[in-house]
């Protein structure tokens, strides 16, 4: 086993050295703005079926979400079956015909995403790509896949084993991890199909510092989100300081949206959506799109909020100030404007006042409030508002 792991590590490191030869041209133009779409995991998890994915594709069209920018239909873990004697991976019986499903998705003007791991098994213990990277990349391309989420999972066990066997090289695990991601990026490029590459390894080893070097178009910065305010807020507000690592083609990913899954209040979901927009985060809805309340739709499809996320300048926002439960975050926009979020993490409504000069605006020509119901008052280059419990007042300020 040890010999096998060493051979593997050596091989993967060689791939790393060949990294400069990656076909960068293929990646050009991918994920110029943070990817938007839907992913099956947060709501359906291991139960997702072909029909659920078709229903999601249909709902993206009929709800107007596709036209608002949500184009990726991403199947997460549990679609995988067994490999045959030639090593070709087959789907399990929940997904009888992946090529036909890809066609179904594409016929609706949408894009098709899939999921695997660099380890032998995915996180849900289904077959993954270890030792079959090119074969899998070719298979995805033959199905018309446009997006791959590549989730570390069981590869971590190989990394730990190598670290235990190499006390002289404590970084060996991290080197293996980078090489494994680069190996799949290289395999994807070789297919000739432009495929967005989503790294998922929970933010280990400051992935934001090396994600672009292994061809990642986005990388998870944290462990998994859950549909509750505390977890969402811990992740979202925990993104402070990461802005400089994001930009067109390479984004920080604080995980998928929980909007509409039912365990947060409307104010909490508006906080979630606003914060993700200010963070220029990927907007991957994680709810059952075939059963959305008007309130869920109004949050996911607020065009002014989506425009903050998708702004062409491609600069991630950051925290401007924090005082107890109250935080101000801002994001520079193309054309010289700025988006500002006044967040109240406390459990009762609180007044907040923003001096526009604190977010770099001297004289505000125009301040608009992006969620209905908030009534900020603008006077003397200051904006004042009552911010609901766990809520937000989101502003767009144009100079
Ligand atoms: C990990 C990822 C999740 C999801 C599951 C699937 O936990 O972080 O987003 O993909 O695996 O098993």
Short mmCIF file of C-alpha atoms and ligand atoms in Angstrom, two decimals:
data_model
loop_
_atom_site.label_atom_id
_atom_site.label_comp_id
_atom_site.label_asym_id
_atom_site.label_seq_id
_atom_site.Cartn_x
_atom_site.Cartn_y
_atom_site.Cartn_z
CA UNK A 1 0.00 0.00 0.00
CA UNK A 2 2.76 2.38 1.02
CA UNK A 3 4.62 1.81 -2.24
CA UNK A 4 1.46 2.42 -4.18
CA UNK A 5 0.83 5.69 -2.41
CA UNK A 6 4.40 6.84 -2.98
CA UNK A 7 4.20 6.01 -6.66
CA UNK A 8 0.93 7.88 -6.84
CA UNK A 9 2.35 10.92 -5.06
CA UNK A 10 5.31 10.98 -7.44
CA UNK A 11 3.08 10.75 -10.45
CA UNK A 12 0.80 13.47 -9.23
CA UNK A 13 3.73 15.75 -8.52
CA UNK A 14 4.99 15.25 -12.05
CA UNK A 15 1.58 16.35 -13.25
CA UNK A 16 2.00 19.43 -11.07
CA UNK A 17 5.28 20.27 -12.79
CA UNK A 18 3.55 19.99 -16.13
CA UNK A 19 0.99 22.50 -14.94
CA UNK A 20 2.41 25.36 -16.92
CA UNK A 21 1.52 23.46 -20.06
CA UNK A 22 -2.15 23.47 -19.24
CA UNK A 23 -4.27 24.78 -22.02
CA UNK A 24 -5.20 28.11 -20.47
CA UNK A 25 -7.02 29.14 -23.63
CA UNK A 26 -9.73 26.62 -22.91
CA UNK A 27 -10.40 28.18 -19.58
CA UNK A 28 -10.63 31.68 -20.98
CA UNK A 29 -14.15 32.96 -20.78
CA UNK A 30 -15.33 30.37 -18.25
CA UNK A 31 -17.08 31.80 -15.20
CA UNK A 32 -16.42 35.44 -16.08
CA UNK A 33 -19.06 36.18 -13.45
CA UNK A 34 -19.88 33.87 -10.51
CA UNK A 35 -21.72 30.77 -11.81
CA UNK A 36 -25.49 30.72 -11.23
CA UNK A 37 -27.83 27.76 -11.30
CA UNK A 38 -29.17 24.96 -9.16
CA UNK A 39 -27.58 21.99 -7.36
CA UNK A 40 -29.41 18.91 -6.13
CA UNK A 41 -27.63 18.39 -2.81
CA UNK A 42 -29.10 20.82 -0.25
CA UNK A 43 -32.68 19.67 -0.74
CA UNK A 44 -32.59 16.21 -2.35
CA UNK A 45 -29.21 14.94 -1.08
CA UNK A 46 -28.84 11.18 -1.76
CA UNK A 47 -32.44 10.81 -2.93
CA UNK A 48 -32.10 12.82 -6.12
CA UNK A 49 -33.45 11.15 -9.27
CA UNK A 50 -33.47 11.91 -12.98
CA UNK A 51 -37.06 13.14 -12.63
CA UNK A 52 -36.08 15.61 -9.88
CA UNK A 53 -33.38 17.00 -12.16
CA UNK A 54 -35.79 17.31 -15.11
CA UNK A 55 -38.32 19.01 -12.82
CA UNK A 56 -35.63 21.43 -11.69
CA UNK A 57 -34.70 22.22 -15.30
CA UNK A 58 -38.36 22.82 -16.18
CA UNK A 59 -38.86 25.00 -13.11
CA UNK A 60 -35.80 27.10 -13.93
CA UNK A 61 -37.50 27.96 -17.21
CA UNK A 62 -41.11 28.37 -16.03
CA UNK A 63 -40.26 30.39 -12.91
CA UNK A 64 -38.14 32.88 -14.84
CA UNK A 65 -35.00 31.85 -12.97
CA UNK A 66 -33.15 30.86 -16.13
CA UNK A 67 -33.80 34.28 -17.60
CA UNK A 68 -32.62 35.85 -14.35
CA UNK A 69 -29.27 34.07 -14.86
CA UNK A 70 -29.60 30.66 -13.15
CA UNK A 71 -28.38 28.39 -15.94
CA UNK A 72 -26.41 25.50 -14.44
CA UNK A 73 -28.33 22.33 -13.50
CA UNK A 74 -25.87 20.49 -11.30
CA UNK A 75 -26.33 16.91 -10.19
CA UNK A 76 -24.41 16.40 -6.96
CA UNK A 77 -23.39 13.10 -5.35
CA UNK A 78 -25.23 9.73 -5.71
CA UNK A 79 -25.68 9.47 -9.49
CA UNK A 80 -22.77 7.01 -9.81
CA UNK A 81 -22.99 3.24 -10.46
CA UNK A 82 -20.21 0.69 -10.97
CA UNK A 83 -17.23 0.57 -13.35
CA UNK A 84 -17.23 -2.10 -16.04
CA UNK A 85 -14.28 -4.33 -17.01
CA UNK A 86 -12.86 -1.50 -19.15
CA UNK A 87 -13.07 0.88 -16.23
CA UNK A 88 -15.92 2.87 -17.74
CA UNK A 89 -18.17 4.27 -15.03
CA UNK A 90 -21.88 3.64 -15.34
CA UNK A 91 -24.72 5.48 -13.70
CA UNK A 92 -26.94 3.87 -11.09
CA UNK A 93 -30.60 3.15 -11.71
CA UNK A 94 -31.75 6.58 -10.53
CA UNK A 95 -30.10 8.01 -13.68
CA UNK A 96 -30.84 5.63 -16.56
CA UNK A 97 -29.50 7.81 -19.40
CA UNK A 98 -27.16 10.67 -18.62
CA UNK A 99 -26.66 11.70 -22.26
CA UNK A 100 -30.41 12.03 -22.71
CA UNK A 101 -30.64 14.00 -19.48
CA UNK A 102 -27.89 16.34 -20.67
CA UNK A 103 -29.81 16.82 -23.94
CA UNK A 104 -32.98 17.56 -21.97
CA UNK A 105 -31.16 20.22 -19.97
CA UNK A 106 -29.47 21.77 -23.01
CA UNK A 107 -32.73 21.83 -24.98
CA UNK A 108 -34.04 24.25 -22.37
CA UNK A 109 -31.17 26.70 -22.81
CA UNK A 110 -29.49 25.45 -19.63
CA UNK A 111 -26.09 23.94 -18.81
CA UNK A 112 -25.29 20.60 -17.26
CA UNK A 113 -23.18 20.02 -14.16
CA UNK A 114 -21.95 16.84 -12.51
CA UNK A 115 -19.99 15.73 -9.44
CA UNK A 116 -17.05 13.47 -8.57
CA UNK A 117 -14.07 13.11 -6.24
CA UNK A 118 -10.33 12.68 -6.82
CA UNK A 119 -10.47 9.80 -4.31
CA UNK A 120 -11.70 6.25 -4.92
CA UNK A 121 -15.09 7.12 -3.37
CA UNK A 122 -17.28 10.20 -3.17
CA UNK A 123 -18.39 11.61 0.18
CA UNK A 124 -21.56 9.49 -0.05
CA UNK A 125 -19.31 6.47 -0.81
CA UNK A 126 -20.13 6.09 -4.50
CA UNK A 127 -17.50 5.33 -7.15
CA UNK A 128 -15.22 8.30 -7.88
CA UNK A 129 -12.44 9.22 -10.28
CA UNK A 130 -9.21 8.03 -8.63
CA UNK A 131 -7.12 6.33 -11.33
CA UNK A 132 -9.79 7.01 -13.97
CA UNK A 133 -9.51 10.77 -14.36
CA UNK A 134 -9.20 10.97 -18.16
CA UNK A 135 -11.74 8.21 -18.68
CA UNK A 136 -14.24 10.09 -16.51
CA UNK A 137 -13.51 13.46 -18.09
CA UNK A 138 -14.10 11.92 -21.53
CA UNK A 139 -17.33 10.35 -20.30
CA UNK A 140 -18.59 13.68 -18.95
CA UNK A 141 -17.71 15.40 -22.24
CA UNK A 142 -19.62 12.69 -24.17
CA UNK A 143 -22.67 13.48 -22.03
CA UNK A 144 -22.34 17.22 -22.71
CA UNK A 145 -21.23 18.17 -19.20
CA UNK A 146 -20.42 21.87 -18.73
CA UNK A 147 -19.45 21.94 -15.03
CA UNK A 148 -17.71 19.56 -12.64
CA UNK A 149 -17.72 19.81 -8.84
CA UNK A 150 -14.71 17.81 -7.65
CA UNK A 151 -15.04 16.99 -3.97
CA UNK A 152 -11.97 15.85 -2.00
CA UNK A 153 -13.75 13.24 0.18
CA UNK A 154 -11.84 9.94 0.30
CA UNK A 155 -8.74 11.43 -1.31
CA UNK A 156 -8.09 12.87 2.15
CA UNK A 157 -7.41 9.34 3.39
CA UNK A 158 -4.65 8.87 0.80
CA UNK A 159 -3.22 12.23 1.84
CA UNK A 160 -3.23 11.27 5.53
CA UNK A 161 -1.53 7.96 4.78
CA UNK A 162 1.22 9.72 2.83
CA UNK A 163 1.72 12.26 5.64
CA UNK A 164 2.00 9.43 8.20
CA UNK A 165 4.58 7.68 6.02
CA UNK A 166 6.61 10.87 5.41
CA UNK A 167 7.31 12.64 8.68
CA UNK A 168 10.16 14.37 6.80
CA UNK A 169 7.71 16.00 4.37
CA UNK A 170 4.73 17.33 6.31
CA UNK A 171 3.39 19.09 3.22
CA UNK A 172 3.21 15.95 1.11
CA UNK A 173 -0.56 15.65 1.55
CA UNK A 174 -1.19 19.19 0.35
CA UNK A 175 1.11 18.67 -2.63
CA UNK A 176 -0.84 15.54 -3.55
CA UNK A 177 -4.11 17.42 -3.26
CA UNK A 178 -2.99 20.20 -5.61
CA UNK A 179 -1.67 17.65 -8.10
CA UNK A 180 -4.94 15.72 -7.98
CA UNK A 181 -6.95 18.85 -8.82
CA UNK A 182 -4.55 19.81 -11.58
CA UNK A 183 -4.75 16.29 -12.98
CA UNK A 184 -8.51 16.54 -13.43
CA UNK A 185 -8.30 20.08 -14.85
CA UNK A 186 -5.80 18.79 -17.39
CA UNK A 187 -8.08 15.85 -18.23
CA UNK A 188 -11.06 18.18 -18.66
CA UNK A 189 -9.06 20.46 -20.94
CA UNK A 190 -8.00 17.48 -23.02
CA UNK A 191 -11.61 16.70 -23.85
CA UNK A 192 -11.77 19.96 -25.79
CA UNK A 193 -15.02 20.88 -24.05
CA UNK A 194 -15.06 24.03 -21.91
CA UNK A 195 -15.98 22.74 -18.44
CA UNK A 196 -16.22 24.94 -15.35
CA UNK A 197 -14.11 23.36 -12.59
CA UNK A 198 -15.44 23.69 -9.05
CA UNK A 199 -12.99 22.67 -6.32
CA UNK A 200 -14.55 21.36 -3.14
CA UNK A 201 -12.11 20.65 -0.31
CA UNK A 202 -13.71 22.83 2.35
CA UNK A 203 -11.11 25.64 2.24
CA UNK A 204 -8.14 23.55 3.39
CA UNK A 205 -4.59 24.82 2.96
CA UNK A 206 -5.85 28.31 1.98
CA UNK A 207 -7.22 27.03 -1.32
CA UNK A 208 -7.92 30.63 -2.42
CA UNK A 209 -4.14 31.09 -2.74
CA UNK A 210 -3.61 28.19 -5.18
CA UNK A 211 -7.06 27.46 -6.64
CA UNK A 212 -6.36 29.42 -9.85
CA UNK A 213 -3.01 27.61 -10.36
CA UNK A 214 -4.76 24.25 -10.58
CA UNK A 215 -7.36 25.67 -12.96
CA UNK A 216 -10.21 26.09 -10.48
CA UNK A 217 -12.95 28.46 -11.57
CA UNK A 218 -14.36 28.42 -8.05
CA UNK A 219 -13.42 26.80 -4.77
CA UNK A 220 -15.34 26.14 -1.62
CA UNK A 221 -13.91 28.20 1.22
CA UNK A 222 -15.72 26.36 4.03
CA UNK A 223 -17.35 23.18 5.24
CA UNK A 224 -20.97 22.49 4.38
CA UNK A 225 -23.74 25.04 4.78
CA UNK A 226 -26.96 24.10 6.58
CA UNK A 227 -30.42 25.58 6.42
CA UNK A 228 -30.19 27.56 9.65
CA UNK A 229 -29.21 31.15 10.41
CA UNK A 230 -26.28 30.36 12.70
CA UNK A 231 -24.47 28.16 10.18
CA UNK A 232 -25.26 30.42 7.21
CA UNK A 233 -24.11 33.52 9.16
CA UNK A 234 -20.95 31.83 10.45
CA UNK A 235 -19.97 30.95 6.88
CA UNK A 236 -21.11 34.15 5.20
CA UNK A 237 -19.70 36.68 7.66
CA UNK A 238 -16.62 34.47 8.00
CA UNK A 239 -15.61 35.38 4.43
CA UNK A 240 -14.09 38.70 5.55
CA UNK A 241 -10.61 39.16 4.16
CA UNK A 242 -10.90 36.81 1.17
CA UNK A 243 -11.96 39.42 -1.40
CA UNK A 244 -8.56 39.86 -2.98
CA UNK A 245 -8.45 36.22 -4.08
CA UNK A 246 -11.59 36.38 -6.25
CA UNK A 247 -12.06 37.76 -9.73
CA UNK A 248 -13.40 36.91 -13.17
CA UNK A 249 -12.80 33.21 -13.87
CA UNK A 250 -11.91 32.35 -10.26
CA UNK A 251 -14.29 32.82 -7.35
CA UNK A 252 -14.49 32.08 -3.65
CA UNK A 253 -17.44 29.75 -3.00
CA UNK A 254 -19.03 29.91 0.47
CA UNK A 255 -21.34 27.00 -0.58
CA UNK A 256 -24.76 26.74 -2.14
CA UNK A 257 -27.92 28.64 -1.26
CA UNK A 258 -30.46 27.40 1.27
CA UNK A 259 -33.10 29.99 0.29
CA UNK A 260 -36.51 28.31 0.17
CA UNK A 261 -35.60 25.21 2.15
CA UNK A 262 -37.83 26.30 5.00
CA UNK A 263 -35.76 26.69 8.14
CA UNK A 264 -34.90 30.37 8.05
CA UNK A 265 -37.16 33.42 8.18
CA UNK A 266 -37.62 35.64 5.15
CA UNK A 267 -35.30 38.24 6.73
CA UNK A 268 -32.67 35.55 7.26
CA UNK A 269 -32.93 34.37 3.67
CA UNK A 270 -32.67 37.99 2.48
CA UNK A 271 -29.50 38.27 4.58
CA UNK A 272 -28.19 35.05 2.96
CA UNK A 273 -28.92 36.28 -0.58
CA UNK A 274 -27.57 39.80 0.08
CA UNK A 275 -24.38 38.56 1.67
CA UNK A 276 -23.72 36.06 -1.13
CA UNK A 277 -24.29 38.85 -3.69
CA UNK A 278 -21.88 41.19 -1.89
CA UNK A 279 -19.37 38.32 -1.78
CA UNK A 280 -19.65 37.76 -5.54
CA UNK A 281 -20.40 34.17 -4.57
CA UNK A 282 -21.71 31.54 -6.95
CA UNK A 283 -25.52 31.58 -6.70
CA UNK A 284 -26.52 27.92 -6.81
CA UNK A 285 -30.06 27.52 -5.55
CA UNK A 286 -30.39 24.45 -3.33
CA UNK A 287 -34.15 24.22 -2.89
CA UNK A 288 -36.94 22.25 -4.58
CA UNK A 289 -37.63 24.56 -7.51
CA UNK A 290 -40.88 22.81 -8.35
CA UNK A 291 -42.41 24.01 -5.05
CA UNK A 292 -41.46 27.64 -4.51
CA UNK A 293 -43.52 30.16 -2.58
CA UNK A 294 -43.86 33.66 -4.04
CA UNK A 295 -41.57 34.82 -1.21
CA UNK A 296 -38.82 32.35 -2.19
CA UNK A 297 -39.10 33.45 -5.82
CA UNK A 298 -38.93 37.11 -4.82
CA UNK A 299 -35.69 36.46 -2.94
CA UNK A 300 -33.98 34.28 -5.54
CA UNK A 301 -35.10 36.45 -8.43
CA UNK A 302 -34.50 39.94 -7.10
CA UNK A 303 -32.82 41.27 -10.24
CA UNK A 304 -31.19 44.23 -8.51
CA UNK A 305 -29.55 41.90 -5.99
CA UNK A 306 -28.45 39.46 -8.70
CA UNK A 307 -26.90 42.42 -10.55
CA UNK A 308 -24.70 43.12 -7.51
CA UNK A 309 -23.45 39.53 -7.54
CA UNK A 310 -22.93 39.46 -11.30
CA UNK A 311 -21.47 42.96 -11.64
CA UNK A 312 -18.96 43.06 -14.50
CA UNK A 313 -16.19 44.60 -12.38
CA UNK A 314 -15.93 41.20 -10.68
CA UNK A 315 -14.69 42.50 -7.33
CA UNK A 316 -15.75 40.63 -4.19
CA UNK A 317 -17.06 42.75 -1.33
CA UNK A 318 -15.71 42.84 2.20
CA UNK A 319 -16.51 44.00 5.70
CA UNK A 320 -16.17 47.74 6.26
CA UNK A 321 -16.98 47.83 9.97
CA UNK A 322 -18.37 45.81 12.81
CA UNK A 323 -19.82 46.98 16.08
CA UNK A 324 -21.37 44.28 18.23
CA UNK A 325 -24.11 42.63 16.19
CA UNK A 326 -24.06 45.30 13.50
CA UNK A 327 -21.88 44.97 10.41
CA UNK A 328 -21.42 47.04 7.27
CA UNK A 329 -20.18 45.33 4.11
CA UNK A 330 -19.55 46.91 0.73
CA UNK A 331 -18.72 45.85 -2.82
CA UNK A 332 -17.36 48.13 -5.54
CA UNK A 333 -19.36 48.08 -8.78
CA UNK A 334 -18.58 48.90 -12.36
CA UNK A 335 -19.29 52.53 -13.19
CA UNK A 336 -18.06 53.75 -9.81
CA UNK A 337 -21.05 52.69 -7.74
CA UNK A 338 -20.97 50.67 -4.58
CA UNK A 339 -23.30 48.11 -3.01
CA UNK A 340 -23.63 48.34 0.75
CA UNK A 341 -25.19 45.89 3.18
CA UNK A 342 -26.23 47.03 6.65
CA UNK A 343 -26.52 43.77 8.59
CA UNK A 344 -28.01 43.18 12.00
CA UNK A 345 -26.93 39.84 13.45
CA UNK A 346 -28.84 40.51 16.67
CA UNK A 347 -32.24 39.15 17.66
CA UNK A 348 -34.13 42.47 17.77
CA UNK A 349 -34.43 45.27 15.22
CA UNK A 350 -31.73 47.93 15.44
CA UNK A 351 -31.19 51.39 13.98
CA UNK A 352 -28.10 51.77 11.79
CA UNK A 353 -26.54 54.84 10.22
CA UNK A 354 -24.03 54.78 7.40
CA UNK A 355 -21.82 57.71 6.53
CA UNK A 356 -21.45 57.48 2.76
CA UNK A 357 -17.84 58.63 3.06
CA UNK A 358 -17.16 55.39 4.99
CA UNK A 359 -17.79 53.43 1.80
CA UNK A 360 -15.81 55.84 -0.35
CA UNK A 361 -18.72 57.90 -1.67
CA UNK A 362 -18.45 61.66 -1.15
CA UNK A 363 -21.76 62.89 -2.53
CA UNK A 364 -24.45 60.39 -3.26
CA UNK A 365 -26.33 61.19 -6.42
CA UNK A 366 -28.60 58.26 -5.85
CA UNK A 367 -29.21 55.70 -3.12
CA UNK A 368 -31.59 52.84 -3.85
CA UNK A 369 -32.75 50.20 -1.41
CA UNK A 370 -32.85 46.74 -3.02
CA UNK A 371 -35.41 44.90 -0.88
CA UNK A 372 -39.02 45.99 -0.70
CA UNK A 373 -40.19 47.14 2.71
CA UNK A 374 -36.93 48.70 3.85
CA UNK A 375 -37.24 52.47 4.09
CA UNK A 376 -33.82 54.01 4.58
CA UNK A 377 -33.68 57.76 5.02
CA UNK A 378 -30.94 59.66 3.19
CA UNK A 379 -29.88 63.04 4.57
CA UNK A 380 -26.58 64.93 4.82
CA UNK A 381 -24.63 62.16 3.09
CA UNK A 382 -25.82 59.68 5.67
CA UNK A 383 -28.23 56.78 5.32
CA UNK A 384 -30.27 55.69 8.34
CA UNK A 385 -32.49 52.68 8.58
CA UNK A 386 -34.07 50.29 11.02
CA UNK A 387 -32.59 46.86 10.29
CA UNK A 388 -34.72 43.85 11.29
CA UNK A 389 -33.48 41.06 13.55
CA UNK A 390 -31.07 38.81 11.59
CA UNK A 391 -31.88 41.11 8.67
CA UNK A 392 -30.31 43.44 6.18
CA UNK A 393 -30.85 46.74 4.42
CA UNK A 394 -29.12 46.43 1.06
CA UNK A 395 -28.27 49.60 -0.83
CA UNK A 396 -26.94 50.50 -4.22
CA UNK A 397 -25.17 53.84 -4.15
CA UNK A 398 -24.38 55.57 -7.43
CA UNK A 399 -22.06 58.57 -7.25
C1 LIG B 1 -19.64 17.07 0.69
C2 LIG B 1 -19.82 18.41 -0.01
C3 LIG B 1 -21.30 18.68 -0.19
C4 LIG B 1 -21.94 17.57 -1.01
C5 LIG B 1 -21.68 16.23 -0.33
C6 LIG B 1 -22.13 15.06 -1.21
O1 LIG B 1 -20.13 17.09 1.99
O2 LIG B 1 -19.21 19.43 0.73
O3 LIG B 1 -21.49 19.93 -0.83
O4 LIG B 1 -21.40 17.57 -2.30
O5 LIG B 1 -20.30 16.04 -0.05
O6 LIG B 1 -21.82 13.83 -0.68
#
